[in-house]
Structure formats: C-alpha cells, structure tokens
C-alpha cells in the first residue's frame, strides 16, 4: 500500500446532496461491403486489460470481435469479388473510426442502388427526402432527470487513466474530486504501479497530466491519485447511495476499450450484493459489498462514475460477473457491480487526509467450509480475545444470522456486511446460540486497510487484525465474478 502523505492543497471532505430519481442505449451495429474483400494486417489491441498481474482471460469486445488475418469480421461469405480487387490496408490505431466510416459509405451505396432499382429509370415523379424541422434546442436545454443531462454533468468530471508498467498498459477511469486534481478510482486500476510505472491522466478538457498514488484501500477496491500541476478542474457532484431504490435509472461514464467519455444507461438492479472472487492460489475468496446494475460496464469503465439522473455520483464502477464464460460455460450479461458512494466517500476522505484508510473489525473467524445447508448463517469458528465480538458475548460455535436488518447466509455475507459499516460504529448482531436467538449490540473495532478482506474456503479466515489474505487473481471454480475483471 502506498502511504504517501497528501499535498498541501485543498483536501476538504467530500460532500454531496441527496440524489433524485429519474432506460436505455442501443449498441451500434456495423456493416461491411459485400462486394469488397478487406485485406490487411489483423487488428491488435495496444492495451492489456486491466490489472497487469491479474490472471483473468481478456474480455471480448461486446460488438466487434477481433478479425483474423485477411478477413474483416462480418463480411458476407458468399459475396462476389472483382477480378482484380485493390488491396486496402487497415491501420491499427483507429479501428472503430474506420469501421464507422465504412458502414456509412456502404449504407450510402446500398441506398443509391436500391433507389435506382425501384425508380426503374424514371425520375419525373421521384419523391424528395427531407427532414422535418427539429425544435430549437441546444445542450443547455437538457433538464435534470434526463439521460442527456446526467451524461453532460458526469462527463465534465470523468478522467481517463492509463498506467504503463513493464507488463503493459492498464486503462481505467476516474472521478475528479477537486479543482487541483485529486481523482478517485479503483485500487485494481493502479495496484500495478511500482518501480518505473507511470500514471497518465487525461481530463475532460483534453489535457494530460502525470499522477501519483496518494493512497489505496484494497478491501474496498478504492484508490485516490493526485495529478501534478492541475488546476481549474470540475469536481464531481457527489450524491447519496443510501436513498437509492431498485429500478432507479442510472448512467455510467468512462473509457471502455479506451473510448473516452462513453455513456451507457440502465437501472439499479439490487442495493446490496456480496461480491466474491478467488485469489491467485484458489484457496481464499475476496469479498466486498456492491451495488448491482444492468448498466453496460466494460473494460475501461473501472473507477468511473455511476450517476443518477441529476448527474450526482452514487457509486464507483468496479466489476462485472461474466458467468462461466472463462471456463467455456454460459456467458452472463447485465451483471455489473459498483461500490456505493457512501462507502467510497469515507474511504476517499481518509486517503486524501492520511494516505491510508481504515476498515471495521468484528473480531471473529470462520470459513466457507463451515457454511452448509444445515447452517443458515455464518458459523463462528473462533473469537478474537478481547475483541469486539468477545466483548459483546459472541462465542465459538455461535451462528450469526443478521447484521442490522441484513440477512446473513454464509461467512462471505458476514464479512461483506461488516465492510458496509464504519470503524467504531455500534451495530445490532443477531446470533443463534444453543437453540436460542438473540440480538446484541457490537461496537466494531478498527484496523488499517492494507490487504483485501478474504475468507478461506478450507480453514479459518478473519475479518481483520492482519490475518487477511490478499490477491485478485483468477476466478474460483463456481465463483461469482472475477474481481475487477477487465474493468478498466
């Protein structure tokens, strides 16, 4: 963990008004010329995505698969070709632009040909296509509560982040927090920064700045970076994730596949999900609590804002569940996860002020192996001496079934729910012990967040006190999602 102290600049706490409520984009199609074979070097992605040490397989582009040598994807297999076609080379720098131009040209040619066939050579009574006059509108007319307004507001405070390492370049997004260049992003976007690594951030005005890591919080997948020499930036409007409702419309802004200021929309699918992923050794499971959304989130979106229709940030985009596609199984869609802004705000304030963040400690140990169908909750296998749980009367063998009003199904749920609270907070804990159920008040402890909160699949795992594992590697068998997979 980088524990640099913050600059002597404005690091006032992040605050924000309550959000309002307010679906949906369509993916652009591509067209190819059935009469021309497009020859040239195959497209190669200049970026590796996202975490240079992650072992996840690369996520496929949602609409444009990589072409094989000598064949542009989507070309008609049976289309005739001229006897001596002129070869056309395709550059690798701007494949999306080239595709868009090609689609426009082909569409125009097909339209002209179709019109000639229907016209049958006569033009005396040919209709003239004209556009109806649009209402006089401009960008300033967008009203709060619309996708357009949310996109305009959020785009002004969303930055592109590139981390160049010896293993390649990780690409992500960030949320501008202050005029002088404090930027919030995901820990997994910048966690590969080491000796010789460089962070470059491009702001909405097109300027590029070098940046350094001010602090990271692995358990929450949050990091804060500081731009060198920045001024006059537009800070994001910070909302309130506590007032969100399922079904509320939201907008994501970021740089998926390195396409700056890409806007997608969707809804809030669930307010509290236990997000799990296996570590590199496959022996532990990393957990955190996330907001679920069906808003399209792709590699490059990580660390970018999820906003309400007022343009207020209500979560930080972090990960997606791709189903079992990495192991040859069914592909999952529309399962994105983001860190609620109420949690991210606390962590970001601590990182800006102190260069490190804290996380709460319950003081118990357990594992997924201790959770089974016969146990409806998280079974405690050991209790930290003189820790918060011990002081409240929780004992070995007790089963925790609720934290506050949140139902606990297993030990992963327990750890994820504890992370939604703050150190020092007193929370009601429902415990089943000796056939009786009781609710007790537990004042949570505190520890510096240096490693991801993990749970052992075989032995004991703790919620803090230095015994946490770390790592964000491959997805475990049957696991829920790859932590931070390609998202950014």
Coordinates of C-alpha atoms in Angstrom, one line a residue:
X1 CA 0.0 0.0 0.0
X2 CA 1.3 3.4 -0.9
X3 CA 1.1 5.6 2.1
X4 CA 2.3 8.9 0.6
X5 CA 1.1 11.9 2.5
X6 CA -1.3 14.2 0.7
X7 CA -0.1 17.5 -0.9
X8 CA -0.6 20.8 1.0
X9 CA -3.7 21.5 -1.1
X10 CA -7.4 21.6 -0.6
X11 CA -8.4 18.1 0.7
X12 CA -11.7 19.1 2.2
X13 CA -14.1 16.2 2.9
X14 CA -16.2 15.0 0.0
X15 CA -19.8 16.0 0.5
X16 CA -22.9 15.9 -1.7
X17 CA -26.6 16.5 -1.9
X18 CA -29.2 13.8 -2.0
X19 CA -29.9 12.3 -5.4
X20 CA -33.1 12.4 -7.4
X21 CA -34.6 9.7 -9.4
X22 CA -35.2 9.8 -12.8
X23 CA -33.5 3.3 -19.7
X24 CA -31.6 2.6 -22.4
X25 CA -28.9 2.7 -25.0
X26 CA -28.6 0.6 -28.1
X27 CA -25.4 -0.9 -29.3
X28 CA -24.4 0.5 -32.7
X29 CA -24.3 -2.1 -35.5
X30 CA -21.6 -2.5 -38.1
X31 CA -21.9 -3.0 -41.8
X32 CA -19.5 -4.4 -44.4
X33 CA -19.2 -4.1 -48.1
X34 CA -20.4 -7.4 -49.7
X35 CA -18.5 -6.6 -52.8
X36 CA -15.1 -5.9 -51.5
X37 CA -12.7 -8.1 -49.5
X38 CA -10.9 -6.1 -46.9
X39 CA -7.3 -7.2 -46.7
X40 CA -4.6 -6.1 -44.3
X41 CA -2.9 -6.8 -41.0
X42 CA -5.1 -8.1 -38.2
X43 CA -6.1 -5.7 -35.5
X44 CA -4.1 -5.8 -32.4
X45 CA -5.2 -4.1 -29.1
X46 CA -2.4 -1.9 -27.9
X47 CA -3.6 -2.1 -24.4
X48 CA -3.6 -5.0 -21.9
X49 CA -6.6 -5.1 -19.7
X50 CA -6.8 -4.3 -16.9
X51 CA -4.6 -5.3 -14.0
X52 CA -1.1 -6.3 -15.2
X53 CA -0.8 -9.1 -12.6
X54 CA -4.4 -10.5 -13.0
X55 CA -4.8 -13.9 -14.5
X56 CA -8.2 -13.3 -16.0
X57 CA -8.8 -14.1 -19.6
X58 CA -9.3 -11.0 -21.8
X59 CA -12.9 -9.9 -22.1
X60 CA -14.2 -9.9 -25.7
X61 CA -15.2 -6.7 -27.3
X62 CA -19.0 -6.5 -27.0
X63 CA -19.7 -5.6 -30.6
X64 CA -16.6 -6.1 -32.7
X65 CA -14.7 -9.4 -32.4
X66 CA -11.0 -9.3 -33.4
X67 CA -10.6 -10.1 -37.1
X68 CA -8.5 -12.9 -38.4
X69 CA -5.7 -12.1 -40.8
X70 CA -7.1 -11.1 -44.2
X71 CA -10.8 -11.1 -43.4
X72 CA -12.8 -8.2 -41.9
X73 CA -15.4 -9.6 -39.5
X74 CA -19.0 -9.6 -40.6
X75 CA -18.2 -9.7 -44.4
X76 CA -20.6 -11.7 -46.4
X77 CA -19.0 -15.1 -47.0
X78 CA -20.8 -15.6 -50.4
X79 CA -20.3 -12.1 -51.8
X80 CA -18.6 -11.9 -55.2
X81 CA -15.4 -10.0 -55.5
X82 CA -14.0 -8.1 -58.5
X83 CA -11.5 -9.9 -60.7
X84 CA -8.6 -7.6 -59.6
X85 CA -9.6 -6.1 -56.3
X86 CA -7.4 -3.3 -55.0
X87 CA -6.0 -4.2 -51.6
X88 CA -6.8 -1.8 -48.9
X89 CA -4.7 -1.7 -45.7
X90 CA -6.3 -1.1 -42.4
X91 CA -4.3 0.8 -39.7
X92 CA -4.5 -0.4 -36.1
X93 CA -4.7 3.0 -34.4
X94 CA -8.4 3.8 -35.0
X95 CA -10.3 0.6 -35.9
X96 CA -13.6 1.9 -34.6
X97 CA -13.5 5.1 -36.6
X98 CA -12.6 3.1 -39.7
X99 CA -15.5 0.7 -39.2
X100 CA -17.9 3.6 -38.7
X101 CA -16.8 5.3 -41.9
X102 CA -17.0 2.1 -43.8
X103 CA -20.5 1.4 -42.5
X104 CA -21.6 4.9 -43.6
X105 CA -20.2 4.5 -47.1
X106 CA -21.6 1.1 -47.6
X107 CA -25.0 2.2 -46.4
X108 CA -25.0 5.1 -48.8
X109 CA -24.1 2.9 -51.7
X110 CA -26.7 0.3 -50.9
X111 CA -29.3 3.1 -50.6
X112 CA -28.5 4.5 -54.0
X113 CA -28.6 1.1 -55.7
X114 CA -31.9 0.3 -54.1
X115 CA -33.4 3.6 -55.2
X116 CA -32.3 3.0 -58.8
X117 CA -34.0 -0.4 -58.9
X118 CA -37.2 0.9 -57.5
X119 CA -37.2 4.0 -59.7
X120 CA -36.9 1.9 -62.8
X121 CA -35.1 4.7 -64.7
X122 CA -37.9 7.3 -64.3
X123 CA -37.3 10.4 -62.2
X124 CA -40.3 12.6 -63.2
X125 CA -42.3 11.7 -60.1
X126 CA -39.4 10.9 -57.7
X127 CA -40.0 11.9 -54.1
X128 CA -37.5 14.1 -52.4
X129 CA -36.5 13.1 -48.9
X130 CA -36.5 15.9 -46.4
X131 CA -36.1 16.2 -42.7
X132 CA -38.8 17.7 -40.5
X133 CA -37.6 20.8 -38.7
X134 CA -36.5 20.0 -35.2
X135 CA -37.4 22.1 -32.2
X136 CA -34.8 24.7 -31.4
X137 CA -32.8 23.0 -28.8
X138 CA -29.2 23.1 -27.6
X139 CA -27.1 21.4 -25.0
X140 CA -28.1 23.9 -22.3
X141 CA -31.7 22.9 -22.7
X142 CA -31.1 19.4 -21.2
X143 CA -33.1 19.2 -18.0
X144 CA -32.3 17.4 -14.7
X145 CA -33.9 14.0 -14.7
X146 CA -32.9 13.1 -18.2
X147 CA -30.1 10.8 -19.5
X148 CA -28.8 13.7 -21.6
X149 CA -28.4 16.0 -18.5
X150 CA -26.8 13.2 -16.4
X151 CA -24.3 12.5 -19.2
X152 CA -23.4 16.1 -19.7
X153 CA -22.8 16.7 -16.0
X154 CA -20.9 13.5 -15.3
X155 CA -18.6 13.8 -18.4
X156 CA -17.3 17.1 -17.1
X157 CA -15.7 15.4 -14.1
X158 CA -14.7 12.0 -15.5
X159 CA -11.0 11.4 -16.3
X160 CA -9.2 8.7 -18.4
X161 CA -6.4 6.9 -16.6
X162 CA -3.5 4.9 -18.2
X163 CA -1.0 3.0 -16.1
X164 CA 2.1 2.0 -18.0
X165 CA 4.0 -0.9 -16.5
X166 CA 6.6 -3.4 -17.6
X167 CA 3.8 -5.8 -18.4
X168 CA 1.7 -3.4 -20.5
X169 CA -0.8 -0.6 -20.0
X170 CA -3.8 -0.8 -17.8
X171 CA -6.7 1.6 -18.8
X172 CA -9.3 2.9 -16.4
X173 CA -11.5 5.8 -15.5
X174 CA -11.6 8.2 -12.6
X175 CA -13.8 10.7 -10.8
X176 CA -12.4 14.2 -10.3
X177 CA -12.8 15.2 -6.6
X178 CA -11.1 18.6 -6.5
X179 CA -10.1 21.5 -8.8
X180 CA -6.4 20.8 -8.1
X181 CA -6.6 17.2 -9.3
X182 CA -7.5 14.7 -6.6
X183 CA -9.1 11.8 -8.5
X184 CA -11.0 8.7 -7.2
X185 CA -10.6 5.4 -9.0
X186 CA -10.4 1.6 -8.3
X187 CA -7.5 0.1 -6.5
X188 CA -7.2 -2.5 -9.2
X189 CA -6.6 0.2 -11.8
X190 CA -3.5 1.5 -10.1
X191 CA -2.4 -1.5 -8.0
X192 CA 0.2 -2.5 -10.6
X193 CA 2.1 0.8 -10.1
X194 CA 5.6 0.0 -8.9
X195 CA 9.2 0.9 -9.8
X196 CA 9.3 2.6 -13.2
X197 CA 5.5 2.6 -13.7
X198 CA 3.8 5.8 -14.9
X199 CA 0.3 7.1 -14.4
X200 CA -1.1 9.5 -17.1
X201 CA -4.5 11.1 -16.6
X202 CA -6.4 12.9 -19.4
X203 CA -9.0 15.3 -18.1
X204 CA -12.2 16.4 -19.9
X205 CA -10.5 19.5 -21.4
X206 CA -8.1 17.2 -23.2
X207 CA -5.0 18.0 -21.1
X208 CA -2.8 15.1 -19.9
X209 CA -1.1 15.1 -16.5
X210 CA 1.3 12.8 -14.7
X211 CA -0.1 11.5 -11.5
X212 CA 0.9 9.6 -8.3
X213 CA -0.9 7.3 -5.9
X214 CA -1.9 9.1 -2.7
X215 CA -3.4 6.0 -1.0
X216 CA -5.2 2.7 -1.6
X217 CA -7.9 0.7 0.2
X218 CA -7.7 -2.9 -1.2
X219 CA -10.7 -4.2 0.8
X220 CA -13.0 -1.6 -0.8
X221 CA -11.2 -1.5 -4.2
X222 CA -10.7 2.2 -3.8
X223 CA -7.7 4.4 -4.6
X224 CA -7.0 8.1 -4.8
X225 CA -4.4 9.6 -7.1
X226 CA -3.2 13.2 -7.4
X227 CA -2.5 15.0 -10.7
X228 CA 0.7 17.0 -10.9
X229 CA 0.2 20.7 -11.7
X230 CA -3.6 20.5 -12.3
X231 CA -5.9 23.4 -11.6
X232 CA -9.4 24.6 -12.6
X233 CA -10.9 21.1 -12.9
X234 CA -14.6 20.5 -12.4
X235 CA -15.2 18.3 -9.3
X236 CA -17.9 15.7 -9.5
X237 CA -21.3 16.2 -7.8
X238 CA -21.4 13.6 -5.0
X239 CA -24.8 12.0 -4.3
X240 CA -26.2 9.7 -1.6
X241 CA -26.3 6.0 -2.2
X242 CA -28.4 5.4 0.9
X243 CA -31.5 6.8 -0.7
X244 CA -31.3 4.7 -3.9
X245 CA -34.2 2.5 -4.9
X246 CA -34.2 -0.7 -7.0
X247 CA -35.3 0.2 -10.5
X248 CA -33.9 3.7 -10.4
X249 CA -32.4 4.8 -13.7
X250 CA -28.6 5.5 -13.7
X251 CA -25.9 6.4 -16.2
X252 CA -22.3 5.2 -16.4
X253 CA -19.5 7.3 -17.9
X254 CA -16.0 6.0 -18.6
X255 CA -13.5 4.8 -21.2
X256 CA -14.4 1.2 -22.1
X257 CA -11.9 -0.2 -24.6
X258 CA -10.1 3.2 -24.4
X259 CA -13.1 5.1 -25.9
X260 CA -13.2 8.3 -23.8
X261 CA -16.5 9.7 -22.4
X262 CA -18.6 6.7 -23.4
X263 CA -22.1 6.9 -21.8
X264 CA -24.3 3.9 -21.1
X265 CA -27.5 3.7 -19.1
X266 CA -29.5 1.2 -17.1
X267 CA -31.1 0.7 -13.7
X268 CA -30.2 -0.2 -10.1
X269 CA -30.8 -3.9 -10.0
X270 CA -30.1 -4.5 -6.3
X271 CA -28.8 -2.4 -3.5
X272 CA -26.6 -4.8 -1.6
X273 CA -24.7 -7.8 -3.1
X274 CA -21.9 -9.9 -1.7
X275 CA -19.3 -9.8 -4.4
X276 CA -16.8 -12.7 -4.3
X277 CA -13.7 -13.8 -6.2
X278 CA -10.9 -16.3 -5.8
X279 CA -7.3 -15.3 -5.1
X280 CA -4.4 -16.4 -7.3
X281 CA -3.8 -19.6 -5.2
X282 CA -7.5 -20.5 -5.3
X283 CA -7.6 -21.0 -1.6
X284 CA -9.3 -17.8 -0.4
X285 CA -12.2 -15.7 -1.5
X286 CA -12.1 -12.0 -1.7
X287 CA -15.3 -10.2 -0.7
X288 CA -16.9 -6.8 -0.6
X289 CA -20.4 -5.3 -0.7
X290 CA -21.5 -3.9 -4.0
X291 CA -24.5 -2.2 -5.7
X292 CA -25.7 -4.2 -8.7
X293 CA -26.7 -2.6 -12.0
X294 CA -27.5 -3.8 -15.5
X295 CA -25.8 -0.7 -17.0
X296 CA -23.3 -1.9 -19.5
X297 CA -19.8 -1.8 -17.9
X298 CA -16.8 -2.9 -19.9
X299 CA -13.0 -3.0 -19.7
X300 CA -12.0 0.6 -19.2
X301 CA -15.1 1.6 -17.1
X302 CA -13.5 0.7 -13.7
X303 CA -13.1 3.6 -11.4
X304 CA -15.6 5.7 -13.4
X305 CA -18.8 7.2 -12.0
X306 CA -22.3 5.6 -11.9
X307 CA -24.6 8.6 -11.6
X308 CA -28.3 9.3 -11.0
X309 CA -30.3 11.5 -13.5
X310 CA -29.2 14.6 -11.6
X311 CA -25.6 13.8 -12.6
X312 CA -24.7 13.0 -9.0
X313 CA -22.2 10.2 -8.4
X314 CA -24.0 7.4 -6.5
X315 CA -21.4 4.6 -7.0
X316 CA -17.9 3.8 -8.4
X317 CA -17.9 1.2 -11.2
X318 CA -15.8 -1.8 -10.2
X319 CA -16.6 -5.2 -11.7
X320 CA -18.8 -7.5 -13.8
X321 CA -20.0 -11.0 -13.5
X322 CA -19.3 -12.8 -16.8
X323 CA -20.8 -16.1 -15.7
X324 CA -18.9 -19.2 -16.6
X325 CA -17.6 -17.9 -19.9
X326 CA -13.9 -18.1 -18.8
X327 CA -14.3 -21.9 -18.3
X328 CA -16.3 -22.5 -21.5
X329 CA -19.7 -22.2 -19.9
X330 CA -22.6 -19.7 -20.5
X331 CA -21.8 -16.0 -20.8
X332 CA -23.7 -13.7 -18.3
X333 CA -24.8 -10.2 -19.3
X334 CA -26.0 -7.2 -17.4
X335 CA -24.4 -8.1 -14.1
X336 CA -22.3 -5.1 -13.1
X337 CA -21.2 -4.1 -9.6
X338 CA -20.2 -0.7 -8.2
X339 CA -19.0 0.5 -4.8
X340 CA -21.7 2.6 -3.1
X341 CA -20.6 6.3 -2.9
X342 CA -21.4 6.5 0.8
X343 CA -18.7 3.9 1.4
X344 CA -16.3 5.3 -1.2
X345 CA -16.7 8.8 0.2
X346 CA -15.5 7.8 3.7
X347 CA -12.5 5.9 2.2
X348 CA -11.6 8.7 -0.2
X349 CA -11.6 11.3 2.6
X350 CA -9.3 9.2 4.7
X351 CA -6.9 8.6 1.8
X352 CA -6.7 12.2 0.9
X353 CA -6.1 13.3 4.5
X354 CA -3.9 10.5 5.8
X355 CA -2.7 8.5 2.8
X356 CA -4.4 5.3 4.3
X357 CA -7.8 4.1 5.1
X358 CA -9.3 2.0 7.9
X359 CA -11.8 -0.8 7.9
X360 CA -14.1 -2.2 10.7
X361 CA -13.2 -5.3 12.6
X362 CA -15.8 -7.7 14.2
X363 CA -13.1 -10.0 15.7
X364 CA -14.3 -13.4 14.6
X365 CA -13.0 -16.1 12.3
X366 CA -14.9 -18.6 10.0
X367 CA -14.8 -20.1 6.5
X368 CA -17.0 -21.1 3.7
X369 CA -16.3 -24.7 4.7
X370 CA -18.1 -24.0 7.9
X371 CA -21.2 -22.9 6.0
X372 CA -23.6 -25.5 4.7
X373 CA -27.2 -26.1 4.0
X374 CA -27.8 -27.1 7.6
X375 CA -26.5 -23.8 8.9
X376 CA -28.5 -20.7 7.9
X377 CA -25.9 -18.1 8.7
X378 CA -22.2 -17.7 9.4
X379 CA -20.8 -20.1 11.9
X380 CA -18.1 -18.6 14.1
X381 CA -15.1 -21.0 14.5
X382 CA -13.0 -18.7 16.7
X383 CA -13.3 -15.4 18.5
X384 CA -10.5 -12.9 18.9
X385 CA -9.6 -12.5 22.6
X386 CA -10.8 -9.2 24.0
X387 CA -12.1 -8.2 20.5
X388 CA -15.4 -6.5 19.7
X389 CA -17.3 -9.8 19.3
X390 CA -15.8 -11.3 22.5
X391 CA -16.7 -8.2 24.5
X392 CA -20.3 -8.5 23.3
X393 CA -20.6 -12.1 24.3
X394 CA -20.2 -13.9 21.0
X395 CA -18.7 -17.4 21.4
X396 CA -17.2 -20.2 19.3
X397 CA -19.9 -22.2 17.6
X398 CA -22.4 -19.3 17.5
X399 CA -24.2 -18.7 14.2
X400 CA -24.6 -15.0 13.1
X401 CA -27.8 -14.7 11.1
X402 CA -28.2 -10.9 10.8
X403 CA -26.1 -7.7 10.8
X404 CA -28.7 -5.0 11.4
X405 CA -31.5 -5.8 9.0
X406 CA -29.3 -7.6 6.5
X407 CA -29.8 -11.4 6.4
X408 CA -26.5 -13.4 6.6
X409 CA -26.5 -16.6 4.6
X410 CA -22.8 -17.5 5.0
X411 CA -19.4 -16.2 6.2
X412 CA -18.9 -14.2 3.0
X413 CA -22.1 -12.3 3.6
X414 CA -21.0 -11.6 7.1
X415 CA -17.7 -10.0 6.1
X416 CA -19.3 -8.1 3.2
X417 CA -21.9 -6.6 5.5
X418 CA -19.3 -5.6 8.2
X419 CA -17.5 -3.7 5.5
X420 CA -20.6 -1.5 4.9
X421 CA -20.2 -0.1 8.4
X422 CA -17.5 2.3 9.8
X423 CA -14.9 1.5 12.5
X424 CA -16.2 2.4 15.9
X425 CA -19.9 2.1 14.8
X426 CA -22.2 0.1 17.0
X427 CA -24.3 -2.4 15.1
X428 CA -27.0 -4.9 16.1
X429 CA -25.9 -8.5 15.5
X430 CA -28.4 -11.4 15.6
X431 CA -26.9 -14.6 17.0
X432 CA -28.2 -18.1 17.2
X433 CA -26.6 -19.9 20.2
X434 CA -27.7 -23.1 21.9
X435 CA -31.0 -23.2 20.1
X436 CA -31.8 -19.6 21.1
X437 CA -31.7 -16.5 19.1
X438 CA -30.7 -13.1 20.5
X439 CA -29.7 -9.7 19.2
X440 CA -26.7 -8.0 20.8
X441 CA -25.0 -4.6 20.2
X442 CA -21.4 -4.8 19.0
X443 CA -19.1 -1.8 18.7
X444 CA -16.8 -2.6 15.8
X445 CA -13.0 -2.3 16.1
X446 CA -10.7 -0.7 13.5
X447 CA -7.6 -1.7 11.5
X448 CA -5.6 -0.1 8.7
X449 CA -6.7 -1.5 5.4
X450 CA -3.6 -2.9 3.8
X451 CA -4.9 -6.1 2.2
X452 CA -8.2 -7.3 0.6
X453 CA -10.6 -8.9 3.0
X454 CA -10.5 -12.6 2.3
X455 CA -12.2 -15.8 3.5
X456 CA -10.6 -19.2 3.5
X457 CA -12.5 -22.0 1.6
X458 CA -10.8 -24.6 3.8
X459 CA -9.6 -23.2 7.1
X460 CA -10.3 -20.1 9.1
X461 CA -10.4 -16.6 7.8
X462 CA -10.5 -13.4 9.8
X463 CA -12.1 -10.0 9.2
X464 CA -9.1 -8.1 10.3
X465 CA -6.1 -7.8 12.6
X466 CA -3.6 -8.6 10.0
X467 CA -4.7 -12.1 9.1
X468 CA -6.5 -11.2 5.9
X469 CA -5.2 -12.7 2.7
X470 CA -4.7 -10.7 -0.5
X471 CA -4.8 -11.0 -4.2
X472 CA -7.2 -10.5 -7.0
X473 CA -6.4 -13.3 -9.4
X474 CA -8.4 -15.8 -11.3
X475 CA -12.0 -16.6 -10.7
X476 CA -12.5 -19.6 -8.5
X477 CA -14.5 -22.6 -9.7
X478 CA -18.1 -21.7 -9.2
X479 CA -17.2 -18.3 -8.1
X480 CA -19.4 -15.3 -8.6
X481 CA -17.2 -12.9 -10.6
X482 CA -13.7 -12.0 -11.4
X483 CA -12.8 -9.2 -9.0
X484 CA -12.2 -6.2 -11.2
X485 CA -12.2 -8.3 -14.3
X486 CA -11.3 -6.0 -17.3
X487 CA -12.9 -3.1 -15.7
X488 CA -10.9 -0.5 -16.5

